[in-house]
mmCIF file of C-alpha atoms and ligand atoms in Angstrom:
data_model
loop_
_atom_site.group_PDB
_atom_site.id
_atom_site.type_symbol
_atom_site.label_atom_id
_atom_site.label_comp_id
_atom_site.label_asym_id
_atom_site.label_seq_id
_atom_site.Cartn_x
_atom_site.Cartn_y
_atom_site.Cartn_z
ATOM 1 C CA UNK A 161 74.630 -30.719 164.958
ATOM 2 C CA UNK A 162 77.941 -29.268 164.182
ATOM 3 C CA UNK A 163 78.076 -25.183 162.830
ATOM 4 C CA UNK A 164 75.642 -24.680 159.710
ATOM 5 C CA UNK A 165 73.768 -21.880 157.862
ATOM 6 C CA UNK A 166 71.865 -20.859 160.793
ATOM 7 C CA UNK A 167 75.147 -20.072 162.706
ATOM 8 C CA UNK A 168 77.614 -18.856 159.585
ATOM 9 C CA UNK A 169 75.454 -17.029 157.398
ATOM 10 C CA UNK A 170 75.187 -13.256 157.905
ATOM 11 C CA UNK A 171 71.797 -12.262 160.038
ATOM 12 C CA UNK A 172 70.792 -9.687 157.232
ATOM 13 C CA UNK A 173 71.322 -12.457 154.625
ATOM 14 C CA UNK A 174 69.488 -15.046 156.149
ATOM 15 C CA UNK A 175 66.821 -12.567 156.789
ATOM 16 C CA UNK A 176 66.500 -11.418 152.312
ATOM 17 C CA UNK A 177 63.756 -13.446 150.936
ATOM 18 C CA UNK A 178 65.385 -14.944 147.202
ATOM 19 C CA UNK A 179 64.876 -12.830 144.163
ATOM 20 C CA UNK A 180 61.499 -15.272 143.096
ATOM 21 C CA UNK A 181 61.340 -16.327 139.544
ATOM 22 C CA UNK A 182 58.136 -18.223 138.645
ATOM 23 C CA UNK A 183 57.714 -21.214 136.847
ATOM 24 C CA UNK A 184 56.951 -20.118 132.963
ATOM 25 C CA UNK A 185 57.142 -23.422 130.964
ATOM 26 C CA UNK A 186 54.126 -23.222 128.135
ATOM 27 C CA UNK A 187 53.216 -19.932 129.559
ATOM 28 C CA UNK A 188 52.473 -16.107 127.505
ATOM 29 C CA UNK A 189 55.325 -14.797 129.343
ATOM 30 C CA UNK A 190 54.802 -11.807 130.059
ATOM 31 C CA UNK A 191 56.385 -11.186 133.549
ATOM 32 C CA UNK A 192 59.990 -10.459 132.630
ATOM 33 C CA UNK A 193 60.400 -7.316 130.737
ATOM 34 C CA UNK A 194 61.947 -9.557 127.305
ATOM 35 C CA UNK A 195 61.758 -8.960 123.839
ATOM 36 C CA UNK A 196 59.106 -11.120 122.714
ATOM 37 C CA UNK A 197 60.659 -11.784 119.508
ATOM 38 C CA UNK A 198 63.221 -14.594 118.037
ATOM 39 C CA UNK A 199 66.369 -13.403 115.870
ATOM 40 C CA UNK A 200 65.426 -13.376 112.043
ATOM 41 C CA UNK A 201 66.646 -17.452 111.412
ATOM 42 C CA UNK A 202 68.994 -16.163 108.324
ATOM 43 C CA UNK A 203 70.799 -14.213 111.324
ATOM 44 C CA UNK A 204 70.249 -16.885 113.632
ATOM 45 C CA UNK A 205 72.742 -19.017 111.724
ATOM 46 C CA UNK A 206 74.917 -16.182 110.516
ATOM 47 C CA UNK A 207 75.725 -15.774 114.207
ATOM 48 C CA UNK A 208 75.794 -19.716 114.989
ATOM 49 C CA UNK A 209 78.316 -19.752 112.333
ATOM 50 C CA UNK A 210 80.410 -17.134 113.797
ATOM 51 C CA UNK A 211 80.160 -18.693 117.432
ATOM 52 C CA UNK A 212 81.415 -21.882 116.108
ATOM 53 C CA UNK A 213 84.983 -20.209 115.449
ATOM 54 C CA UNK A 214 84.962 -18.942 119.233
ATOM 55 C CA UNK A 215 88.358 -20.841 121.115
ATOM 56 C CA UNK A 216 86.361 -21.958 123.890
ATOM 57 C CA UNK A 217 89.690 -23.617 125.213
ATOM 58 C CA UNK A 218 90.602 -19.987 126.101
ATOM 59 C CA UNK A 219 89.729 -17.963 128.486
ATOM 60 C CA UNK A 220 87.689 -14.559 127.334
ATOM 61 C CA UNK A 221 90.074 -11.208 126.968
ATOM 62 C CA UNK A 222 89.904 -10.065 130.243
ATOM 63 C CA UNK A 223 89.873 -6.367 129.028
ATOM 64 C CA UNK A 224 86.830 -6.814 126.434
ATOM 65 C CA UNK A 225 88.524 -4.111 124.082
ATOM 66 C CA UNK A 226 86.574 -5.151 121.063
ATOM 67 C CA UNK A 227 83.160 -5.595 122.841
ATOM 68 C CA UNK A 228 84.109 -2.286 124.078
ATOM 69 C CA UNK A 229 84.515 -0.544 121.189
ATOM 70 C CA UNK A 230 81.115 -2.234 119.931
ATOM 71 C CA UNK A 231 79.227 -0.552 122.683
ATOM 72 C CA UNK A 232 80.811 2.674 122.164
ATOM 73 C CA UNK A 233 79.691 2.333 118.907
ATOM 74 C CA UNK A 234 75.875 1.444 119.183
ATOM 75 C CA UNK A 235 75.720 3.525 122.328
ATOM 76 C CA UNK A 236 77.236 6.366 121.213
ATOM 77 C CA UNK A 237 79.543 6.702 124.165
ATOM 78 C CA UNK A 238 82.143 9.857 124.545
ATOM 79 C CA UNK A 239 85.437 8.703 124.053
ATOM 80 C CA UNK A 240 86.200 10.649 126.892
ATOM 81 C CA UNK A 241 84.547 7.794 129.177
ATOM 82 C CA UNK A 242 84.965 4.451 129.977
ATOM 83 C CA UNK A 243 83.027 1.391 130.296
ATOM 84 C CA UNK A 244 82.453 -1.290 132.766
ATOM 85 C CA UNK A 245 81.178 -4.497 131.619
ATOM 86 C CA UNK A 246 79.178 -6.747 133.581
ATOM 87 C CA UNK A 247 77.674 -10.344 133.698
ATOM 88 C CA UNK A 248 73.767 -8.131 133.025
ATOM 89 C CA UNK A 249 73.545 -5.255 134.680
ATOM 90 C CA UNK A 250 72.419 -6.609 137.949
ATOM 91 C CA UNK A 251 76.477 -7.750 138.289
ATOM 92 C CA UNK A 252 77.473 -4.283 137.798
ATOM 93 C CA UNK A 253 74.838 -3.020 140.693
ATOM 94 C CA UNK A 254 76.758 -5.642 142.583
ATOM 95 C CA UNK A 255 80.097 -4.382 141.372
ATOM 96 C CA UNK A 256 79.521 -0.418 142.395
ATOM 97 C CA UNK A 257 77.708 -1.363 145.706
ATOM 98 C CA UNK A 258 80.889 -3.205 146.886
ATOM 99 C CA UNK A 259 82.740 -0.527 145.972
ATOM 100 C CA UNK A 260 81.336 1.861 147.482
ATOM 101 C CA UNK A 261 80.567 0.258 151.097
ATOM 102 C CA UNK A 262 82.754 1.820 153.423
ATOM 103 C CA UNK A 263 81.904 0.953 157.163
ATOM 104 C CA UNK A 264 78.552 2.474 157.621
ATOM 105 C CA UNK A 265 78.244 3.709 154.382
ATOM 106 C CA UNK A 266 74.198 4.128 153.049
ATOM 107 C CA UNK A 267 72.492 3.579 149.936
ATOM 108 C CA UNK A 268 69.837 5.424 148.991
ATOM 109 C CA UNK A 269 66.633 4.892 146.521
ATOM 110 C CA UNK A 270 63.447 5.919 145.539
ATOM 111 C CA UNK A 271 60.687 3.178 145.822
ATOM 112 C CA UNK A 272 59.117 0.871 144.451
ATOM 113 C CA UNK A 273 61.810 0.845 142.420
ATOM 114 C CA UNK A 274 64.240 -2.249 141.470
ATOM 115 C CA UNK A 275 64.726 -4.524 144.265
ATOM 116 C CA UNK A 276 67.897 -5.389 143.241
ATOM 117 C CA UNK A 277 69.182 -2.035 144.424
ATOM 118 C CA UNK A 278 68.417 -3.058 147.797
ATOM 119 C CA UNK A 279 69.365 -6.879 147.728
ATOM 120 C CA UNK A 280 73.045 -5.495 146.374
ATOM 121 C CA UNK A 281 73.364 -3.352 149.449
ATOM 122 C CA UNK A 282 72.477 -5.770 151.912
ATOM 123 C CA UNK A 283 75.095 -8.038 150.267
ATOM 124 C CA UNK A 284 77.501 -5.589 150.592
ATOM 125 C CA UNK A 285 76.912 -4.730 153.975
ATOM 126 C CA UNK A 286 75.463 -1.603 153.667
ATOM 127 C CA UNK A 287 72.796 0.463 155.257
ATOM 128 C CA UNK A 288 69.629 1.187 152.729
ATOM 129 C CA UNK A 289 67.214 3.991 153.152
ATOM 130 C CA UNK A 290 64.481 4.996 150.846
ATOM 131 C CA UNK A 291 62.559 7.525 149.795
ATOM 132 C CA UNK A 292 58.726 6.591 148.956
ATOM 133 C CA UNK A 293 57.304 7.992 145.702
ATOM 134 C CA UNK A 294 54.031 9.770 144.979
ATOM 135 C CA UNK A 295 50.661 7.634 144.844
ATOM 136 C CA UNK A 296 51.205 8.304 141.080
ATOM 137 C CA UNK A 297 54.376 7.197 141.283
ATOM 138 C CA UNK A 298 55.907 10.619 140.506
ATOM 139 C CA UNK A 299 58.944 11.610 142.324
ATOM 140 C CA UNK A 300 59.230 13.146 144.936
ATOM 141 C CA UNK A 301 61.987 16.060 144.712
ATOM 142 C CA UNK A 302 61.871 17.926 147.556
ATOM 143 C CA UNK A 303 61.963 14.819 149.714
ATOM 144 C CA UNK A 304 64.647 13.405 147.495
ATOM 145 C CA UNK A 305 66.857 16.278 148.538
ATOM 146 C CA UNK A 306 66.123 15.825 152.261
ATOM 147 C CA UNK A 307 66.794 12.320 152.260
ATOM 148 C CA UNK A 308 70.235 13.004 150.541
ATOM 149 C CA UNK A 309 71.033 15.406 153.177
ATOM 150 C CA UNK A 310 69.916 13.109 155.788
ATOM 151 C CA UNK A 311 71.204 9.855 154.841
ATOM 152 C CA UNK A 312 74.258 11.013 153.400
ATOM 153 C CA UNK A 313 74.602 8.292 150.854
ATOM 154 C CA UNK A 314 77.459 6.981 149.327
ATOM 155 C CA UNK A 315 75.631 5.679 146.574
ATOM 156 C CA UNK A 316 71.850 7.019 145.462
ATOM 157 C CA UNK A 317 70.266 4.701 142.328
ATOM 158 C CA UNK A 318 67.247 6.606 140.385
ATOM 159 C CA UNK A 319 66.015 3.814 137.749
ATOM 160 C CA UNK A 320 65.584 5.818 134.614
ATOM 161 C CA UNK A 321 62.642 4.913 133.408
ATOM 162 C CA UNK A 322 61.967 3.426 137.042
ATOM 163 C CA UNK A 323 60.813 -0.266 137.266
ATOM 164 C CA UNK A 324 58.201 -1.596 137.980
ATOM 165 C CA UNK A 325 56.445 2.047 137.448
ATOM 166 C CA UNK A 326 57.198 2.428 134.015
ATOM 167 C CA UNK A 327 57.500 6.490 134.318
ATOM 168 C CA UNK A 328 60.739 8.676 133.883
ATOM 169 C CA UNK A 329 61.162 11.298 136.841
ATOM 170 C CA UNK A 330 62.226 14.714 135.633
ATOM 171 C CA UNK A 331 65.652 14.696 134.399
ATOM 172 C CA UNK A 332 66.241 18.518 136.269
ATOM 173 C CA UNK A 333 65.250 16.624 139.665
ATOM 174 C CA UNK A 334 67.836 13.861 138.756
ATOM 175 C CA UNK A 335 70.822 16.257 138.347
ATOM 176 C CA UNK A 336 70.074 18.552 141.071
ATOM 177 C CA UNK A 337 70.088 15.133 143.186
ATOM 178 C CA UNK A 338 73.344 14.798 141.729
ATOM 179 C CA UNK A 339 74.286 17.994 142.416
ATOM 180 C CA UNK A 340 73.285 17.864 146.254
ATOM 181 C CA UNK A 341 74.861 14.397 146.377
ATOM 182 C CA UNK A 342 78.233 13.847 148.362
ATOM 183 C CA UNK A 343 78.015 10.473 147.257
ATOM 184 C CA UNK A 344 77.868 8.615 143.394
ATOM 185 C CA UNK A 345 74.465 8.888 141.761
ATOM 186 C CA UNK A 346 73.735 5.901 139.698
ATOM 187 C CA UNK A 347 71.242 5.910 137.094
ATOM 188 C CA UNK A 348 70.438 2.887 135.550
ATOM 189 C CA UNK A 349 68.862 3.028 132.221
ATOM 190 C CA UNK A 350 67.775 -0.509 131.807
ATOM 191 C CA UNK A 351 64.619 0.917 129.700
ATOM 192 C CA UNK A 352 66.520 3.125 127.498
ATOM 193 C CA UNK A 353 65.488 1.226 124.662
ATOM 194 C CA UNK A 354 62.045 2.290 125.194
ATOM 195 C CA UNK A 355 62.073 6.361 126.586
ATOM 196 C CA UNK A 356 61.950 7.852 123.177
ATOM 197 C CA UNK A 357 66.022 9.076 123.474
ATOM 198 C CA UNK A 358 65.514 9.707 127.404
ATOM 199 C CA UNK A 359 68.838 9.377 128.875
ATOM 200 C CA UNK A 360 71.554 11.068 131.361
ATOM 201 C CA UNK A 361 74.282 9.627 129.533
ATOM 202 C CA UNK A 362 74.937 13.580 128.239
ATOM 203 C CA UNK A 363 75.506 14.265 131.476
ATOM 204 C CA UNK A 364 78.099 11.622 132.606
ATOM 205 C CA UNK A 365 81.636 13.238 132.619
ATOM 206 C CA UNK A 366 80.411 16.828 133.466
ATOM 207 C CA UNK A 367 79.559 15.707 136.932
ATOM 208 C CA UNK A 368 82.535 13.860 139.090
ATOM 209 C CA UNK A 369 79.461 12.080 140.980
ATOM 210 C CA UNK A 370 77.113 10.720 137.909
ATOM 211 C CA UNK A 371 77.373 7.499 136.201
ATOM 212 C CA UNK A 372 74.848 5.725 133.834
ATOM 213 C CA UNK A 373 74.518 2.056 133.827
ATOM 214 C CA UNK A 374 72.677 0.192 130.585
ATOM 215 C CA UNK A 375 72.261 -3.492 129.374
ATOM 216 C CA UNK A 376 71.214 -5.499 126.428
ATOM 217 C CA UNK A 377 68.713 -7.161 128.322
ATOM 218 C CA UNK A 378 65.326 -5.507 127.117
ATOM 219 C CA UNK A 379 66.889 -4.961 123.496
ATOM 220 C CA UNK A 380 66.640 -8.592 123.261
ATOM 221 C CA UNK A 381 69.424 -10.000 124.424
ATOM 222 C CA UNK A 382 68.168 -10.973 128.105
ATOM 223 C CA UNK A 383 69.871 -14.542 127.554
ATOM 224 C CA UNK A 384 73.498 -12.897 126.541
ATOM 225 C CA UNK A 385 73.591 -11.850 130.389
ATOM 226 C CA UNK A 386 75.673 -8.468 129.198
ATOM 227 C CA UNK A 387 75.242 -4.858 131.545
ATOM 228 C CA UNK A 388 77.450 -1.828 131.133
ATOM 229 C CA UNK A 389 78.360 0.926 133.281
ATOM 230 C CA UNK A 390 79.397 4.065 131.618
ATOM 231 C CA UNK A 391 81.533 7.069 133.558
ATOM 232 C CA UNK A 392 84.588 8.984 133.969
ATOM 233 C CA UNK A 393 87.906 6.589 133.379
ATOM 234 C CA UNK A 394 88.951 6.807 137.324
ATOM 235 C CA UNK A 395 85.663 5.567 138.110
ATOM 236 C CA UNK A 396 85.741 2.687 135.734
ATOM 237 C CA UNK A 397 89.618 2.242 136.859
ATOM 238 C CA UNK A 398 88.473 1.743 140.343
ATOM 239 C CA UNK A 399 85.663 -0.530 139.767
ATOM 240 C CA UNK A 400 87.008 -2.804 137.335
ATOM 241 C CA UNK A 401 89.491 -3.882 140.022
ATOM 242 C CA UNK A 402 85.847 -5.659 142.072
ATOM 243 C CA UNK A 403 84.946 -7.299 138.300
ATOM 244 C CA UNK A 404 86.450 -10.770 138.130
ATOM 245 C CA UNK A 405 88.616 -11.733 135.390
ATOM 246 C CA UNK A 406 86.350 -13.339 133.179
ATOM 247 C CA UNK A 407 82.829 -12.391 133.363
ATOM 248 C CA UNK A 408 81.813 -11.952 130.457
ATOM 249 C CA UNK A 409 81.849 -15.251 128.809
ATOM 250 C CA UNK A 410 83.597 -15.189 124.736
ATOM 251 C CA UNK A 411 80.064 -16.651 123.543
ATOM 252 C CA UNK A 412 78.491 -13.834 125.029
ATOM 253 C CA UNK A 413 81.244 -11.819 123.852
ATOM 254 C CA UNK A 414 80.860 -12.642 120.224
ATOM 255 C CA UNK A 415 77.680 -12.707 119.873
ATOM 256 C CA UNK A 416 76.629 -9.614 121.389
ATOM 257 C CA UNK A 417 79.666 -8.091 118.811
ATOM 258 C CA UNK A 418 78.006 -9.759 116.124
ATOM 259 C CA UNK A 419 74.615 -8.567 117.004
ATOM 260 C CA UNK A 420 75.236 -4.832 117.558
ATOM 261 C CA UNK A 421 76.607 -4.854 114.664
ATOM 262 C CA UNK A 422 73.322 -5.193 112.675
ATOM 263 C CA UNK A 423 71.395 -3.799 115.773
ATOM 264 C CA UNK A 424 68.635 -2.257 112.998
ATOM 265 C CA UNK A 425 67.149 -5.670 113.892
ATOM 266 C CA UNK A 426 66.785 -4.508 117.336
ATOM 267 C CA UNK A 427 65.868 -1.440 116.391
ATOM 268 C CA UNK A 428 62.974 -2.566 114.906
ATOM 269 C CA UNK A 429 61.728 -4.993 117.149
ATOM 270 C CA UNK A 430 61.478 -2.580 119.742
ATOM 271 C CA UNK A 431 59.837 -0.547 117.701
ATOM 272 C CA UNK A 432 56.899 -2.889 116.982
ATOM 273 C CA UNK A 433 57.307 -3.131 120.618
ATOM 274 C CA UNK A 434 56.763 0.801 121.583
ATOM 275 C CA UNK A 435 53.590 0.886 118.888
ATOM 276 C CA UNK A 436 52.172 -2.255 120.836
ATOM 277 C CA UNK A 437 52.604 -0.168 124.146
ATOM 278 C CA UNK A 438 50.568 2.340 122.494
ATOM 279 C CA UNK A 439 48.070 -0.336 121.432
ATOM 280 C CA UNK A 440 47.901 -1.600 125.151
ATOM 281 C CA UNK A 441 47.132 1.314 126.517
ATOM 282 C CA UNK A 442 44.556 2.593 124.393
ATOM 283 C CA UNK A 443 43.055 -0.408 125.420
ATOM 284 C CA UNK A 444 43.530 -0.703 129.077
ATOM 285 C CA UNK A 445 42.213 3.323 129.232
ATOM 286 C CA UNK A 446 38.717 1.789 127.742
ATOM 287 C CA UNK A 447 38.233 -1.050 130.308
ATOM 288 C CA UNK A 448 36.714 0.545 133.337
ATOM 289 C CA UNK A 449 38.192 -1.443 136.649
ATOM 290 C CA UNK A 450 41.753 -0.443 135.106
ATOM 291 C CA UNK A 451 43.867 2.598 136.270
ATOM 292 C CA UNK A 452 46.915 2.411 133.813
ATOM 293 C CA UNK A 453 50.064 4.519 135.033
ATOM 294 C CA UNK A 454 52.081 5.806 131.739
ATOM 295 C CA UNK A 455 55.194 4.235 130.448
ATOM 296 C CA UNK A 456 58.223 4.869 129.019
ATOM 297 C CA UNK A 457 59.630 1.159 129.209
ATOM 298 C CA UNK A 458 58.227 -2.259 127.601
ATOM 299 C CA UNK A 459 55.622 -2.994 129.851
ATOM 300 C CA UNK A 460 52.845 -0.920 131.302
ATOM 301 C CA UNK A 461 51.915 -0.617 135.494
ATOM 302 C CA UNK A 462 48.062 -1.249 136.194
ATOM 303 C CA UNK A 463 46.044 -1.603 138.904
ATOM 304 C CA UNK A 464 42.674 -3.466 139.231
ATOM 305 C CA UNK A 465 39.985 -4.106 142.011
ATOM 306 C CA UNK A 466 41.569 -7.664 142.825
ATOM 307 C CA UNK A 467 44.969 -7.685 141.695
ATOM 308 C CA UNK A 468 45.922 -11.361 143.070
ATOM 309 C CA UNK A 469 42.251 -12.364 141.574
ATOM 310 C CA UNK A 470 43.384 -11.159 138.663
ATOM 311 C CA UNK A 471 46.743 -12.636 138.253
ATOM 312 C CA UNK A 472 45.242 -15.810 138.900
ATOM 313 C CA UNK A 473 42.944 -15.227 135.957
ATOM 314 C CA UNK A 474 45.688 -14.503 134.031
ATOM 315 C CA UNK A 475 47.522 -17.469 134.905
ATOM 316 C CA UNK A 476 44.753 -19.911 134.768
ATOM 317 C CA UNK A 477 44.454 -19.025 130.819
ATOM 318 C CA UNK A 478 48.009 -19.310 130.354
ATOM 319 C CA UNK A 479 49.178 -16.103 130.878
ATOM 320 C CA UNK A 480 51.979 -14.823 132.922
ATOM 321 C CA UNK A 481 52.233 -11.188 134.333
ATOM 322 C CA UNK A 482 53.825 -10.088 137.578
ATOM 323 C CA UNK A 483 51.581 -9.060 140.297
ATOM 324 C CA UNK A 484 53.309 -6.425 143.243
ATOM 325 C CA UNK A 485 50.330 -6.570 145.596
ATOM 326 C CA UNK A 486 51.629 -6.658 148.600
ATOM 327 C CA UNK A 487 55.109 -5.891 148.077
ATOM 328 C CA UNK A 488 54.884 -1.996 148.290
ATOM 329 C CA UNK A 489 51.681 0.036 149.652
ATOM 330 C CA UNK A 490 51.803 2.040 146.557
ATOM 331 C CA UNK A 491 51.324 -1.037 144.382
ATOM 332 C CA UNK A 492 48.610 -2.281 146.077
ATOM 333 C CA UNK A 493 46.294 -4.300 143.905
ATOM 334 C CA UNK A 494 49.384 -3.916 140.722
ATOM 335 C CA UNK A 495 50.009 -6.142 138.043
ATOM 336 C CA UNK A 496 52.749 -5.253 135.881
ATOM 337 C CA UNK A 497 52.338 -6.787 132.002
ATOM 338 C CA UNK A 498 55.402 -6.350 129.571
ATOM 339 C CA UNK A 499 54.515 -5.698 126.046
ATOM 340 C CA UNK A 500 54.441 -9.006 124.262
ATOM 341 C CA UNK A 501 53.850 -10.027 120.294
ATOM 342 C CA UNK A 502 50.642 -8.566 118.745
ATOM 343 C CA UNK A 503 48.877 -12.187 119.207
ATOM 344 C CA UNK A 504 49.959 -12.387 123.329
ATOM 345 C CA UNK A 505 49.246 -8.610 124.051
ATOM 346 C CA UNK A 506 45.830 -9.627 122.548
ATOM 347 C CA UNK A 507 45.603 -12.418 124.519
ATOM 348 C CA UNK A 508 46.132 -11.011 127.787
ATOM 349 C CA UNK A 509 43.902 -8.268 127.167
ATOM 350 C CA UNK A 510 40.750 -10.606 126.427
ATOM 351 C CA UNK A 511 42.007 -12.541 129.504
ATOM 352 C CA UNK A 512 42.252 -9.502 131.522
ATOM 353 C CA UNK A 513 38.656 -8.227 130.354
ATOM 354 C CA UNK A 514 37.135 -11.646 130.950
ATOM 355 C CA UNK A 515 39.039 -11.232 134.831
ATOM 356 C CA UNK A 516 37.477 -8.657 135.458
ATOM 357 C CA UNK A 517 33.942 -9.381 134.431
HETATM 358 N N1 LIG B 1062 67.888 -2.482 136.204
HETATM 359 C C1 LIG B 1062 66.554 -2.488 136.145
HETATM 360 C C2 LIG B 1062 65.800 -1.241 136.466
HETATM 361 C C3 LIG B 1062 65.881 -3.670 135.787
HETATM 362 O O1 LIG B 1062 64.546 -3.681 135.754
HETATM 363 C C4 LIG B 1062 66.630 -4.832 135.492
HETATM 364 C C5 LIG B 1062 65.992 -6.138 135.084
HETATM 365 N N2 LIG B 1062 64.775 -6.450 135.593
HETATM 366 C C6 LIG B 1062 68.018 -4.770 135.592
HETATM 367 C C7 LIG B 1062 68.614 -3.576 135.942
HETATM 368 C C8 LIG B 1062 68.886 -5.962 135.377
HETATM 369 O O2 LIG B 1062 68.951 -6.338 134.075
HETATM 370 P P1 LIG B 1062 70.096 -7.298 133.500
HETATM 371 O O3 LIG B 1062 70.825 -7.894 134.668
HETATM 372 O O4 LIG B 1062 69.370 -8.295 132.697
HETATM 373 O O5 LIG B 1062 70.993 -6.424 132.691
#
């Protein structure tokens, strides 16, 4: 056999098991952290109108000024800052983890928390350390601080609120992390959409070290494949240089332009979704084989006596969620369920009740 994967592929890369995405087709899907709900159809072909204009002979603009400028809008950004765009935001955890991998260099998180923090650093060839949470998933602070001092790392991500948790850690803790921090602090506020106005993004440009990273993902715009890190222009002039030309695509582009644009439609839909978080809850806290961990995002942590039994359950009726036993020893016996429509969150919950006898 001549030289194949086994030989050329990095040991730590051969070693990462695949990000897993599960079969969904016909399913309640309700393992993915989406939006639940379809664009109103009179804006569905407003914007399928627009998109066929789009040159797609061309090439996108490689700088993305008018997207830009559209996110600076809806977001409210400083114009002080500057903006990264990315292919979703798991291209710009890519994009600052590359950066920032000098020979040696660390990066440092909290966990469970996104996997992807530690996937990005392997790629890059860095070292990853972590710091475990609480058993209720609270952070720790103190031992935070140590590990910063310890590890030294280059880059720290806090997940603000954290997935697969669902909780936001004290925003005090986060700065003086930042503060402690030789290296960039990266908070990634995938959930925003969801925390009730919880954000860092205040705090971006009065700390060299601090940059916020967001996405359209959870809005409902997980298909657009659209991320954005915000921070201080040298930042943003350094890492732009690590984003290839043309990653965000025009349809992408334009559509997410057109959308943000009327983003009251979002605005409501996540709405509906944060008042059926509030439904779910109520619920889970009267079934008596459910500990539910509170949430700030669109989907709510539990754990149950048999949490692969009852994923199983779930799935035999139809109904996707994502189970984390066995991934973490905190989320032993977890299930994480995103907030669906009205008629799914029902759904689960009768399925879940019936699971669990
Ligand atoms: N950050 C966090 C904390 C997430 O949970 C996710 C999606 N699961 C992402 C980033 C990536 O989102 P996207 O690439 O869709 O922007």
């Amino acid at each position: 056999m001549g030289p194949g994967p086994d030989e050329l592929v990095r040991e730590e890369i051969r070693r990462v098991t695949a990000y897993h995405v599960p079969p969904a087709q016909g399913m309640v899907k309700l393992d993915a952290m989406e939006n639940p709900y379809r664009l109103p159809p009179e804006l569905a072909r407003e914007m399928g109108a627009r998109l066929a204009e789009v040159a797609i002979n061309r090439y996108p603009d490689p700088s993305g000024e008018l997207l830009k400028r559209r996110l600076r809008e809806t977001m409210r950004i400083d114009a002080s800052l500057e903006l990264l765009l990315g292919n979703g935001s798991d291209e710009i955890l890519q994009i600052i983890s590359l950066a920032l991998a000098k020979p040696g260099a660390t990066v440092l998180s909290v966990e469970p928390s996104f996997v992807v923090y530690r996937l990005a650093a392997t790629a890059a060839g860095m070292r990853y350390a972590s710091v475990s949470l609480r058993e209720d998933f609270s952070l720790d602070a103190p031992a935070l601080l140590r590990a910063i001092e310890r590890e030294r790392p280059a880059l720290t991500w806090i997940a603000y609120p954290n997935n697969p948790t669902g909780n936001l850690f004290p925003r005090e803790a986060i700065l003086e992390a930042v503060r402690a921090s030789a290296g960039l602090v990266a908070v990634d506020e995938a959930y925003y959409a969801f925390s009730g106005g919880a954000s860092m993004l205040d705090d971006v440009g009065r700390h060299p070290n601090l940059i916020v990273v967001r996405t359209v993902s959870k809005l409902g715009l997980a298909g657009l494949r659209l991320g954005v890190a915000i921070a201080p222009p040298g930042w943003i002039h350094e890492l732009d240089k690590l984003r290839m030309p043309y990653n965000v695509n025009v349809l992408t582009a334009a559509a997410a332009d057109f959308l943000l644009e009327r983003h009251d439609v979002f605005d409501r839909q996540t709405a509906a979704i944060v008042a059926e978080r509030a439904r779910l809850e109520a619920v889970l806290d009267g079934m008596e084989r459910v500990t539910r961990f509170p949430s700030a995002a669109n989907f709510v942590l539990v754990r149950v006596p048999d949490g692969p039994g009852a994923f199983e359950a779930l799935r035999q009726r139809g109904i996707l969620v994502r189970t984390f036993h066995g991934s973490h020893p905190l989320l032993a016996h977890c299930l994480r369920l995103t907030v669906g429509t009205p008629d799914e969150n029902t759904r689960m919950l009768d399925a879940l009740a019936a699971a669990l006898g």
